[in-house]
XYZ file of C-alpha atoms in Angstrom:
193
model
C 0.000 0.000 0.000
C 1.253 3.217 -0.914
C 1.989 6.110 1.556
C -1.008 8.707 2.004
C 1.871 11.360 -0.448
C 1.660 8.630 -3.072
C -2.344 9.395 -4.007
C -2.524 12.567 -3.022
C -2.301 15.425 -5.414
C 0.938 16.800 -4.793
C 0.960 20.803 -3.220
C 2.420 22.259 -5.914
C -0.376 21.003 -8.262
C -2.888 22.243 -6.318
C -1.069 25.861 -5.728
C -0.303 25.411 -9.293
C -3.964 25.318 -9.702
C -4.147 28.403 -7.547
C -1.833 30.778 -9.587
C -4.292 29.873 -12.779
C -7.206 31.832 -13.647
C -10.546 31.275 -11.573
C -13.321 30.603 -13.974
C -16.503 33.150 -14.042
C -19.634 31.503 -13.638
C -20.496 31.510 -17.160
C -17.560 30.156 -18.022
C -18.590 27.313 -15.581
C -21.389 25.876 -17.938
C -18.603 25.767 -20.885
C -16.394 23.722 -18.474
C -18.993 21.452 -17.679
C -19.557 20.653 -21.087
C -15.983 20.026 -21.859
C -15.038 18.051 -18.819
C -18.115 15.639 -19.704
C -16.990 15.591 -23.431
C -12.964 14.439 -22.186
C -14.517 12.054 -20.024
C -16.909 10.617 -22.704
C -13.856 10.433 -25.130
C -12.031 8.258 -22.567
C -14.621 6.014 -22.019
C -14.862 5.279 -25.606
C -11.232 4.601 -26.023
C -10.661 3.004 -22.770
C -13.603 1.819 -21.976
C -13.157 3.968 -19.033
C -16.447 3.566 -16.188
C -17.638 4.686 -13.537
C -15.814 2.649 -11.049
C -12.426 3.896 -12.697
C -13.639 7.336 -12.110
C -14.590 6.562 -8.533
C -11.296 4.459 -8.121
C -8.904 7.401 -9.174
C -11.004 9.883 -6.764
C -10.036 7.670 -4.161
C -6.369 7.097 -5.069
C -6.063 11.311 -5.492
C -7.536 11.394 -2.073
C -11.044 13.478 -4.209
C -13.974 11.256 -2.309
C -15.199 14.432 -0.165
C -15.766 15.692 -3.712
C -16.624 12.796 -5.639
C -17.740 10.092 -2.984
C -20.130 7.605 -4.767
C -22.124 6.429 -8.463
C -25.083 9.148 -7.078
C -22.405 12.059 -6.571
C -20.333 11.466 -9.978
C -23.570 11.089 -11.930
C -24.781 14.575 -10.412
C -21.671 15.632 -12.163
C -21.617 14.301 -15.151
C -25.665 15.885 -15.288
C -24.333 19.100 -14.913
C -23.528 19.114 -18.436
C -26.032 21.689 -20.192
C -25.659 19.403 -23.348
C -26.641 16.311 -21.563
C -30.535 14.611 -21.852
C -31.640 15.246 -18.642
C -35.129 15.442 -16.377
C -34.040 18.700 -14.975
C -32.445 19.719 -11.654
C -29.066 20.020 -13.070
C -26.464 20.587 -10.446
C -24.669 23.504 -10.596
C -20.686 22.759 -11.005
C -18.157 24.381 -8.594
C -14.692 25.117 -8.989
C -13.166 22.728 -6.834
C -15.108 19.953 -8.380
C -14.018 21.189 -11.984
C -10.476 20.832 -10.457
C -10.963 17.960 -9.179
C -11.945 16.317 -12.237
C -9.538 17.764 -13.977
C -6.985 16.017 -11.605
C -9.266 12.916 -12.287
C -9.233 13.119 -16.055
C -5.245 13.361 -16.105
C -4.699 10.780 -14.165
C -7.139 8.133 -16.075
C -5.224 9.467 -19.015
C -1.920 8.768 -17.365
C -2.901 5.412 -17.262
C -4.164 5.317 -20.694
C -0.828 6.922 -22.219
C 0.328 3.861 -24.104
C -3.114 3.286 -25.677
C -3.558 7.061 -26.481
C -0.040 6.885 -27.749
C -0.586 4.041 -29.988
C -4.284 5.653 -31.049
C -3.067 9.195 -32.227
C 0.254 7.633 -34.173
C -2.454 5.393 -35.806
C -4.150 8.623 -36.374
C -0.990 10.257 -38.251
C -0.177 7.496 -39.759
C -3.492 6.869 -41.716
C -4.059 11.004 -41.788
C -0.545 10.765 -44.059
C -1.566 7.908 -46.448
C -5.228 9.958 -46.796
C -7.400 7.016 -45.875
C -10.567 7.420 -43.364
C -9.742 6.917 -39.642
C -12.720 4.574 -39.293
C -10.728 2.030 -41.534
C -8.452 0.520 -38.568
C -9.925 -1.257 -35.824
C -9.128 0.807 -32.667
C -9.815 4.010 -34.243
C -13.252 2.701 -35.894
C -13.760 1.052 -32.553
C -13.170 4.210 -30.700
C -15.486 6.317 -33.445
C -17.991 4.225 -33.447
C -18.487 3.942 -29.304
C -17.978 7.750 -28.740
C -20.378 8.645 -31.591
C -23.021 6.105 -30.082
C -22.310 7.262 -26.604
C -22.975 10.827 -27.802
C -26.067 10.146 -28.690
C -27.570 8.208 -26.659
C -26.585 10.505 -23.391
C -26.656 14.660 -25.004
C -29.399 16.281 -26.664
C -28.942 15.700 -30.399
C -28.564 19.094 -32.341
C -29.314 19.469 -35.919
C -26.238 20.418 -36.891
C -24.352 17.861 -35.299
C -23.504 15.552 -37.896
C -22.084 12.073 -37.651
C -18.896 14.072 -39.713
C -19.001 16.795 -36.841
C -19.333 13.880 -34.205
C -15.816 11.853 -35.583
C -13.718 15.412 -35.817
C -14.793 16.303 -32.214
C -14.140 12.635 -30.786
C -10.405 13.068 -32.909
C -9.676 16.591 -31.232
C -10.601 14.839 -28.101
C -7.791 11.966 -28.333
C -5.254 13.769 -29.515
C -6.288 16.515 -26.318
C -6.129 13.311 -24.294
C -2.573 12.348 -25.220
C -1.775 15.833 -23.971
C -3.804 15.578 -21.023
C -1.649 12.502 -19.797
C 1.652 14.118 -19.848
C 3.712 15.608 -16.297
C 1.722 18.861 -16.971
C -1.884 17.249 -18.184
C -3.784 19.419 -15.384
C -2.497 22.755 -16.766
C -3.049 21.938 -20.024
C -6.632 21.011 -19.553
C -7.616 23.945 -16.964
C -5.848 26.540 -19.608
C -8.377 24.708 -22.546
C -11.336 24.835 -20.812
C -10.765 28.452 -19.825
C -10.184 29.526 -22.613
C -13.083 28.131 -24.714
């Protein structure tokens, strides 16, 4: 078992957080919708669930944010894009931070597949051919494109096209996201939307 500095998020992240911009409220709902979008890309490539998500809030010492299935779906609801019955919950900053942390670190253990998925990615981008034609990256399309729409409120606009560029974007982001400095990346995106 690890000591209690292993799973914590180290100071300096967290006064690294600090010394970074403090999002506005409106800003918030943008965040909301991006955090859920990362998280949805992961699950498609990873296959990524809710018990990982719980798991790493554990690990990074996060369960007085994100304690149980009921508290991470709350979350995840908060998305304004999201089907939902109402009552969205309205997302703070320390749980945007905290997700963040959670994100990164799910991505840190995900760097050799994201690795392998975005050199697939240049590799077929250079020879001109359709992602969709290799496995993993069809795999991936498909699942995120399905997930999509089965949990966010489908907009006209949104094409399956639209769909497969976003989910890309979102895996190449993710191999960013799981480097040393993932967390700063990802705050400075979703700030800056």
């Amino acid at each position: 078992m690890g000591s209690h500095s292993d799973r914590t998020p180290s100071l300096a992240i967290w006064q690294d957080f600090h010394r970074l911009k403090t999002p506005t409220v409106n800003q918030l709902d943008n965040i909301k919708s991006h955090l859920d979008l990362v998280i949805l890309a992961l699950e498609a490539i990873a296959n990524i669930t809710s018990d990982s998500i719980l798991n790493a809030a554990q690990k990074l010492d996060l369960e007085s944010i994100i304690s149980d299935r009921v508290a991470l779906w709350r979350l995840r609801q908060s998305n304004p894009l999201r089907n939902s019955s109402g009552g969205r919950k309205k997302l703070d900053v320390e749980e945007a931070r905290s997700l963040v942390l959670i994100i990164c670190y799910l991505a840190q253990q995900e760097q050799e597949l994201l690795r392998r998925a975005v050199s697939l990615l240049e590799q077929i981008a250079s020879q001109n051919k359709p992602p969709h034609q290799t496995a993993l990256l069809g795999d991936y399309l498909d699942k995120f494109i399905n997930l999509y729409q089965e949990r966010m409120e489908l907009q006209q606009e949104i094409t399956p096209e639209k769909l497969s560029n976003l989910a890309l974007k979102l895996l190449v982001d993710l191999l960013f996201y799981s480097g040393n400095n993932g967390h700063r990346l990802l705050w400075l995106a979703i700030l800056n939307q």
